[in-house]
Amino acid sequence: MTHCAVRSLWGQSSLLALVLLTCVQAQTPLPQTAVPTLPPPSGLVTAQPIGDSIFPALGQAGLDVLKYDLDLTVDRPGASELRGTVVLTVTATKSLPVLSLDFLGPPVLDLRWNGLLVPYRHDGTAGKLIIGPPQPLLPGTRAEVAVSFAGQVGVRPDPDLPLNVGWQAVPAEGERVGANFTLSEPDGTRTFLPVNDHPSDPATFTTRITVPAGYTAAASGVQRLEKVAPNGNRTFVFEQAQPIPTYALAIHVNRFERVDSPAVPVGVGGTEVLRRDYFPAGIAADTRDAYASTEGVLQVLADWFGPFPFSAYGSAIVTPRVPALETATLSTMPVASSAVRVLVHETAHQWFGDRVTLADWSEVWLNEGLATYAELLWAQAQGETGSEIVQGWYARAGRNQTRPLVATTERQLFDTTAYIRGALALHAVRVTVDDAAFRAYLRGWVSEFQDRPVTTADLLTYTHSRLGARAEAALRLWVESPDLPPMPER
Ligand code: TRP
Ligand code: ZN
């Protein structure tokens, strides 16, 4: 038997979780008098967040999650609930006396550290799951942390959009059955999974998901298994073998038609990228038209950005009117946004955001600027000059309040500046060089930075080293100026 006592003191601020942990292991239940006195608490232990400038409470400094192994069940598609077990394979970059995961989600039922029950405290309001390992997690060592949970998912309103980020519940309506899907940028994954919820700690995912008869589950990565239980429940397993940020994890449950298309040889080393799209039953047939361009989009973008970074790509279409999201290997595309330009944007994010990840949320223009710029590259590949697009951007940037590119508040994360001024900043670099140099520059940004989270300072340094002082100065003006710089021209 394990007898554990967990005492915690939460400071005024939820940022610092102060936790006292004591734990005594005993072979058999002992009479009350024989219970050994608990040793005095060995002290306060502070779990320090990553220190994101926009979301100061997110994540844990020094924690490195290598892999999430998910075993999930959706009993009632369309309900705001989930149950399952997540096994995190973790390591550390400094000694961690406690682990502090982000988790607003369902109540925890069981928690094990390398198979042992250990003390924990789940503060569903602060959104932290504090775990006391038997010994501190040391750099160079690994542990497996298994968390089982079941019930209602958490709620995290988006500051700008009329939605809660995280696990979406789409109730049945008319002919349409209930459905669920993830829509988590920036910090919604913690509403339903215990995670180190920050893009600077990307990890691999194995997602096993069981759904009722007649339903299909889809998730980021390559499908490894599909099986049907005697009661008709279906289990699907997906493997996302390249690390991705937590917000980029796609999980979908719906009555889907899965459409496979020929693989596209644009992967690393010319390997085939598997192609599959998921269309909900009963959507208008012409919704599918845009997705016929997916192969061409992959080819054009791989030409500019280098090999597609994952083993599969496609879209999962959703019926609510939400913004599209670049979930890894499987963009989440609303019926109402099923247009090629949106598809190009989300596909570009597979390189910029999903593979090259952010060091801090204030740097999100690096994702949005590049994904928006891809819309111009696509138009030009279709034979357009693109000057209408660039002029349209410049006019729009001028109509809206502008600011330097690095965001300082949560509301700025996905504003016009991040997208449009961000795209214009890249255009300002492009016009200083020829297209061959610009192509090598974009490809080099991906290949050099795919394994270390990026900042604007990295891009400035990289621009100088690749393209020289003039390109760097052009970029710096667009990054730093409080006003809108002049229209970039060759
Ligand atoms: N990254 C998305 C895009 O531009 C936009 C986005 C931000 C989003 N937060 C979101 C979409 C939350 C859906 C939900 O492609
Ligand atoms: Zn985007």
XYZ file of C-alpha atoms and ligand atoms in Angstrom:
506
model
C 0.000 0.000 0.000
C 1.130 3.480 -0.566
C 0.172 6.165 1.817
C 0.727 9.638 0.578
C -0.017 13.017 1.963
C 0.128 16.034 -0.204
C -0.006 19.493 1.222
C 0.222 22.556 -0.843
C 0.326 26.226 -0.343
C -0.677 28.213 -3.329
C 0.803 31.683 -3.263
C -1.220 34.800 -3.986
C -0.268 34.348 -7.574
C -1.103 31.131 -9.312
C 2.195 31.430 -11.148
C 4.158 29.892 -8.337
C 2.981 26.584 -7.108
C 4.373 26.003 -3.666
C 4.006 22.403 -2.801
C 4.970 20.274 0.137
C 5.098 16.630 -0.575
C 5.517 13.788 1.828
C 5.027 10.162 1.070
C 5.461 7.020 3.101
C 5.363 3.594 1.601
C 4.135 0.691 3.780
C 3.703 -2.962 2.930
C 0.392 -3.487 4.713
C -2.185 -1.280 6.355
C -0.933 -0.611 9.875
C -2.907 0.078 13.037
C -3.209 3.759 13.699
C -0.660 3.835 16.536
C 1.990 2.132 14.418
C 1.917 4.643 11.590
C 5.334 6.242 11.593
C 5.372 9.926 12.178
C 5.785 11.702 8.888
C 9.142 13.355 8.618
C 9.049 17.134 8.805
C 8.446 18.637 5.396
C 11.734 18.869 3.604
C 10.957 22.356 2.400
C 9.112 24.339 -0.133
C 9.510 23.436 -3.721
C 8.880 25.965 -6.394
C 7.890 25.032 -9.920
C 9.000 27.771 -12.238
C 7.024 28.374 -15.457
C 8.789 28.736 -18.820
C 8.514 32.510 -18.640
C 6.580 33.222 -21.828
C 6.192 36.967 -22.215
C 2.489 36.722 -23.158
C 1.504 33.715 -21.033
C 3.807 33.898 -17.991
C 2.172 30.935 -16.223
C 2.479 28.375 -19.016
C 4.771 25.376 -18.916
C 7.642 24.454 -16.664
C 11.180 25.762 -17.038
C 13.656 22.914 -17.472
C 11.031 20.318 -18.421
C 11.453 18.596 -21.760
C 8.611 16.316 -22.817
C 9.904 13.976 -25.498
C 6.725 12.070 -26.226
C 3.030 11.959 -25.423
C 1.381 8.570 -25.685
C -2.396 9.070 -25.639
C -5.043 6.428 -25.111
C -8.363 8.249 -25.357
C -12.006 7.251 -25.491
C -14.867 9.399 -26.713
C -18.021 7.755 -25.396
C -20.477 10.399 -26.574
C -19.283 12.375 -29.594
C -20.573 15.931 -29.411
C -20.294 16.154 -25.607
C -17.655 18.236 -23.820
C -16.047 15.238 -22.211
C -13.119 12.929 -22.604
C -11.476 10.069 -20.777
C -8.169 8.369 -21.127
C -4.581 7.967 -20.108
C -1.623 10.048 -21.228
C 1.868 8.678 -20.774
C 4.462 11.428 -20.982
C 8.094 10.514 -21.546
C 9.953 13.345 -19.859
C 13.475 14.523 -19.308
C 14.906 17.719 -17.854
C 17.497 20.344 -18.626
C 17.938 21.078 -14.918
C 17.144 19.121 -11.764
C 13.376 19.206 -11.159
C 12.165 18.342 -7.639
C 8.550 18.501 -8.843
C 6.875 18.307 -12.203
C 4.331 20.963 -13.101
C 2.103 20.195 -16.077
C -0.544 22.452 -17.587
C -3.952 20.822 -17.150
C -7.386 22.452 -16.905
C -9.000 19.213 -17.893
C -11.084 16.440 -16.393
C -10.436 15.148 -12.865
C -7.366 12.955 -12.440
C -8.162 9.359 -11.498
C -4.721 7.829 -11.272
C -1.166 9.055 -11.595
C 2.014 6.998 -11.754
C 5.696 7.795 -12.027
C 7.524 4.902 -13.683
C 4.630 2.732 -12.561
C 4.588 3.906 -8.930
C 1.793 5.853 -7.345
C 3.196 9.243 -6.366
C 1.692 12.296 -4.697
C 0.143 14.940 -6.881
C -2.107 17.929 -6.660
C -4.438 19.002 -9.455
C -5.523 22.612 -9.310
C -8.093 22.758 -12.069
C -8.583 26.495 -11.622
C -4.926 27.453 -11.912
C -4.597 24.775 -14.569
C -1.629 23.036 -13.013
C -0.997 19.403 -12.181
C 1.874 19.256 -9.686
C 3.551 15.885 -9.311
C 6.046 14.758 -6.678
C 8.514 12.243 -8.114
C 10.302 9.775 -5.821
C 13.547 11.592 -6.636
C 14.134 14.804 -8.555
C 14.113 14.393 -12.316
C 17.745 14.915 -13.331
C 19.170 16.062 -16.646
C 20.070 13.079 -18.785
C 17.485 10.831 -17.118
C 14.008 9.944 -18.317
C 10.780 9.072 -16.604
C 7.358 7.924 -17.737
C 4.478 9.746 -16.138
C 1.045 8.193 -16.646
C -2.013 10.339 -15.958
C -5.537 8.907 -16.174
C -8.521 11.220 -16.197
C -12.207 11.275 -17.100
C -15.029 13.783 -17.234
C -15.786 17.312 -18.408
C -13.040 19.095 -20.311
C -11.846 22.525 -19.158
C -12.812 25.901 -20.554
C -10.377 28.465 -21.892
C -11.987 31.388 -23.778
C -10.073 32.807 -26.736
C -9.322 36.501 -26.128
C -10.383 37.520 -29.648
C -12.612 34.849 -31.098
C -16.069 33.821 -29.883
C -14.858 30.351 -29.003
C -13.202 28.374 -26.274
C -9.872 27.006 -27.437
C -9.253 23.311 -26.885
C -11.590 20.336 -27.188
C -14.527 21.398 -29.377
C -17.916 19.777 -28.927
C -20.298 19.980 -31.876
C -23.736 18.749 -30.768
C -25.887 16.675 -33.110
C -28.147 18.828 -35.296
C -30.723 17.592 -37.794
C -29.130 14.883 -39.899
C -25.714 15.603 -38.492
C -24.287 13.526 -35.640
C -22.350 14.975 -32.720
C -18.634 15.522 -33.302
C -15.475 16.612 -31.501
C -12.201 18.130 -32.599
C -9.198 19.996 -31.246
C -8.759 23.715 -31.935
C -6.076 24.663 -29.473
C -3.906 27.588 -30.531
C -2.388 29.037 -28.431
C -2.986 27.217 -25.148
C -6.091 25.068 -25.514
C -4.492 21.636 -25.376
C -4.293 21.932 -21.597
C -8.119 21.996 -21.475
C -8.168 18.277 -22.209
C -4.639 16.858 -21.849
C -1.888 17.247 -19.228
C 0.919 18.850 -21.239
C 3.865 21.208 -21.120
C 1.695 23.592 -23.106
C 4.265 25.737 -24.871
C 5.587 25.726 -28.446
C 9.197 25.804 -27.242
C 8.747 22.191 -26.096
C 7.524 20.266 -29.151
C 7.162 16.485 -28.774
C 6.119 13.398 -30.692
C 2.635 11.927 -30.239
C 1.059 8.520 -30.460
C -2.718 8.887 -30.383
C -4.925 5.859 -29.780
C -8.562 6.783 -29.827
C -11.677 4.695 -29.375
C -15.042 5.885 -30.687
C -18.551 4.424 -30.913
C -19.726 2.309 -33.845
C -20.087 4.284 -37.059
C -17.620 6.990 -36.074
C -14.177 7.664 -37.504
C -11.306 9.155 -35.523
C -8.460 11.063 -37.159
C -5.347 12.545 -35.598
C -2.009 14.102 -36.482
C 0.412 11.616 -37.988
C 0.207 8.393 -39.926
C -2.550 5.901 -39.178
C -1.071 2.652 -37.873
C -4.128 0.654 -36.915
C -7.875 0.511 -37.147
C -9.819 -2.191 -35.364
C -13.392 -2.943 -34.476
C -14.400 -4.409 -31.101
C -17.252 -6.955 -30.811
C -19.552 -4.161 -29.576
C -18.794 -2.146 -32.720
C -16.509 0.414 -31.023
C -13.660 1.404 -33.293
C -10.091 2.096 -32.232
C -7.667 4.089 -34.388
C -3.947 4.616 -33.751
C -1.916 7.473 -35.223
C 1.788 8.100 -34.982
C 3.211 11.600 -35.213
C 6.914 10.769 -35.358
C 8.286 14.312 -35.770
C 7.973 16.653 -32.794
C 5.166 19.212 -32.957
C 3.948 21.878 -30.542
C 1.055 20.841 -28.333
C -1.403 23.271 -29.969
C -0.757 21.664 -33.359
C -2.135 18.274 -32.325
C -5.230 17.386 -34.349
C -7.813 14.943 -33.051
C -11.168 14.579 -34.804
C -14.184 12.398 -34.142
C -17.033 12.486 -36.637
C -18.905 10.466 -39.199
C -16.240 10.971 -41.832
C -15.538 9.783 -45.294
C -11.781 9.369 -45.554
C -10.514 10.027 -49.076
C -7.026 8.769 -49.939
C -5.137 10.351 -52.835
C -1.828 9.449 -54.466
C 1.214 10.166 -52.286
C 3.307 13.215 -53.240
C 7.114 12.798 -53.395
C 7.978 16.063 -51.649
C 9.122 14.617 -48.307
C 12.617 14.699 -46.834
C 15.002 13.085 -49.342
C 12.226 12.856 -51.951
C 10.145 10.459 -49.841
C 6.417 10.111 -50.413
C 4.044 12.197 -48.325
C 0.829 10.237 -47.754
C -2.333 12.068 -48.732
C -5.672 11.740 -46.973
C -8.574 14.098 -46.343
C -11.566 13.618 -44.065
C -14.982 14.929 -45.133
C -17.932 14.827 -42.724
C -20.945 12.943 -44.040
C -23.582 15.200 -45.522
C -21.560 18.324 -46.386
C -22.129 20.025 -49.739
C -20.236 18.248 -52.517
C -18.535 21.432 -53.741
C -16.849 21.817 -50.354
C -14.376 19.253 -51.640
C -13.257 21.266 -54.654
C -10.571 23.271 -52.861
C -8.884 20.125 -51.574
C -8.225 18.862 -55.082
C -5.423 21.482 -55.092
C -3.607 19.970 -52.116
C -1.019 18.117 -54.199
C -0.205 21.243 -56.199
C 0.017 23.323 -53.026
C 2.495 20.838 -51.543
C 4.613 20.974 -54.683
C 4.713 24.753 -54.924
C 5.428 25.254 -51.239
C 8.046 22.470 -51.057
C 9.790 24.210 -53.930
C 10.085 27.393 -51.863
C 10.454 26.002 -48.335
C 12.234 22.685 -48.860
C 10.943 19.164 -48.194
C 7.563 18.803 -46.513
C 8.516 18.101 -42.889
C 5.999 15.328 -42.063
C 5.034 11.905 -43.469
C 1.436 12.714 -44.323
C -0.719 15.692 -45.196
C -4.354 16.518 -45.735
C -7.323 18.270 -44.204
C -10.072 17.381 -41.772
C -13.167 19.418 -42.554
C -15.304 20.709 -39.690
C -18.795 22.167 -39.842
C -18.717 25.049 -37.278
C -17.732 28.526 -38.496
C -14.400 28.733 -36.712
C -11.073 29.936 -38.107
C -8.952 27.356 -39.922
C -6.044 25.947 -37.947
C -2.737 24.449 -39.078
C -2.933 21.206 -37.071
C 0.079 19.072 -37.954
C -0.273 16.752 -40.966
C -4.022 17.411 -40.912
C -5.147 21.001 -41.232
C -8.470 21.744 -39.587
C -10.574 23.350 -42.301
C -14.095 24.666 -41.719
C -16.639 24.098 -44.495
C -17.007 27.895 -44.755
C -13.226 28.385 -45.252
C -12.776 25.655 -47.829
C -10.879 27.855 -50.270
C -7.492 27.258 -51.866
C -5.993 30.412 -50.398
C -6.827 29.266 -46.852
C -5.472 25.817 -47.654
C -2.207 27.382 -48.870
C -1.939 29.378 -45.648
C -2.491 26.376 -43.362
C -0.205 24.179 -45.444
C 2.608 26.751 -45.161
C 2.204 26.622 -41.368
C 3.248 22.961 -41.505
C 6.772 24.322 -42.044
C 6.344 27.568 -40.102
C 4.779 26.909 -36.736
C 4.471 23.152 -36.734
C 8.055 22.205 -37.672
C 9.923 25.460 -36.989
C 8.395 26.339 -33.617
C 8.230 29.519 -31.564
C 10.440 30.256 -28.583
C 7.831 32.664 -27.203
C 4.253 33.579 -28.138
C 5.285 37.196 -28.723
C 7.086 35.898 -31.843
C 3.933 34.532 -33.483
C 4.305 36.874 -36.485
C 7.094 34.501 -37.584
C 4.359 31.896 -38.104
C 1.634 34.139 -39.446
C 3.835 36.347 -41.628
C 5.360 33.377 -43.426
C 2.017 31.568 -43.824
C 0.471 34.738 -45.253
C 3.480 35.267 -47.534
C 2.900 31.771 -48.931
C -0.405 33.041 -50.366
C 1.602 35.374 -52.608
C 4.053 32.620 -53.614
C 1.105 30.431 -54.602
C -0.565 33.177 -56.658
C 2.696 33.803 -58.490
C 3.077 30.091 -59.184
C -0.376 30.317 -60.836
C 0.988 32.961 -63.213
C -0.174 36.078 -61.381
C 2.249 38.936 -60.810
C 1.107 39.151 -57.220
C 1.228 42.939 -57.224
C -2.474 43.147 -56.372
C -1.897 40.993 -53.324
C 1.051 43.065 -52.135
C -0.820 46.321 -52.718
C -3.852 44.919 -50.964
C -1.691 44.034 -47.981
C -0.138 47.464 -47.886
C -3.520 49.174 -48.013
C -4.874 46.935 -45.270
C -1.830 47.457 -43.066
C -2.307 51.211 -43.521
C -5.976 51.104 -42.526
C -5.263 49.256 -39.316
C -3.283 50.421 -36.369
C 0.239 49.162 -36.772
C 2.937 48.237 -34.264
C 6.377 46.649 -34.180
C 6.134 42.967 -35.076
C 6.932 41.372 -31.735
C 3.644 41.256 -29.786
C 3.367 42.670 -26.298
C -0.205 41.648 -25.414
C -2.389 38.600 -25.908
C -4.839 40.541 -28.089
C -2.086 41.331 -30.574
C -1.161 37.719 -31.245
C -3.346 37.202 -34.311
C -3.991 40.787 -35.403
C -3.474 42.399 -38.822
C 0.088 43.320 -37.908
C 1.083 39.695 -37.257
C -0.341 38.502 -40.587
C -0.121 41.408 -43.013
C 2.748 43.506 -41.747
C 4.513 40.189 -41.078
C 4.095 39.189 -44.731
C 5.222 42.628 -45.924
C 8.370 42.312 -43.779
C 9.302 39.189 -45.731
C 8.538 40.974 -48.968
C 10.872 43.757 -47.878
C 13.632 41.150 -47.579
C 12.750 39.568 -50.911
C 13.020 42.755 -52.940
C 16.635 43.203 -51.844
C 17.732 39.954 -53.559
C 16.832 37.732 -56.519
C 14.359 34.864 -56.234
C 17.040 32.166 -56.187
C 18.641 33.774 -53.142
C 15.249 34.270 -51.488
C 14.380 30.602 -52.057
C 17.676 29.454 -50.503
C 17.014 31.837 -47.613
C 13.556 30.376 -46.881
C 14.822 26.809 -47.206
C 17.779 27.553 -44.939
C 15.516 29.060 -42.272
C 13.646 25.749 -42.087
C 16.685 23.470 -42.220
C 18.741 25.467 -39.710
C 16.003 26.188 -37.193
C 13.729 23.174 -37.281
C 15.166 21.838 -34.060
C 15.496 24.982 -31.990
C 12.607 27.323 -31.242
C 12.912 30.647 -33.017
C 12.849 34.340 -32.204
C 12.834 37.498 -34.304
C 16.432 38.075 -33.218
C 17.315 34.699 -34.798
C 15.701 35.769 -38.069
C 17.567 39.087 -38.098
C 20.916 37.374 -37.474
C 20.118 34.698 -40.027
C 19.079 37.310 -42.605
C 22.368 39.140 -42.142
C 24.428 35.981 -42.486
C 22.548 34.731 -45.572
C 21.657 37.871 -47.469
C 23.807 40.631 -46.023
C 23.428 43.974 -44.310
C 20.930 45.517 -46.743
C 18.411 42.695 -46.330
C 18.848 42.762 -42.587
C 18.290 46.523 -42.444
C 15.123 46.167 -44.542
C 13.793 43.489 -42.226
C 14.772 45.407 -39.105
C 12.796 48.439 -40.228
C 9.676 46.303 -40.653
C 10.302 44.555 -37.336
C 10.975 47.617 -35.238
C 9.408 50.758 -36.685
C 6.404 52.066 -34.719
C 4.974 53.345 -38.039
C 4.267 51.601 -41.309
C 7.492 51.594 -43.386
C 7.315 52.548 -47.080
C 6.047 49.982 -49.579
C 8.837 47.499 -50.393
C 9.998 47.898 -53.976
C 12.812 46.357 -55.964
N -3.094 30.085 -36.700
C -4.421 30.218 -37.254
C -4.188 30.621 -38.718
O -3.845 31.705 -39.032
C -5.275 31.236 -36.560
C -5.690 30.929 -35.151
C -5.187 31.460 -34.001
C -6.709 30.041 -34.731
N -5.813 30.970 -32.910
C -6.756 30.114 -33.330
C -7.582 29.237 -35.403
C -7.660 29.350 -32.599
C -8.492 28.473 -34.688
C -8.527 28.533 -33.286
O -4.200 29.836 -39.567
Zn -1.985 31.464 -39.892
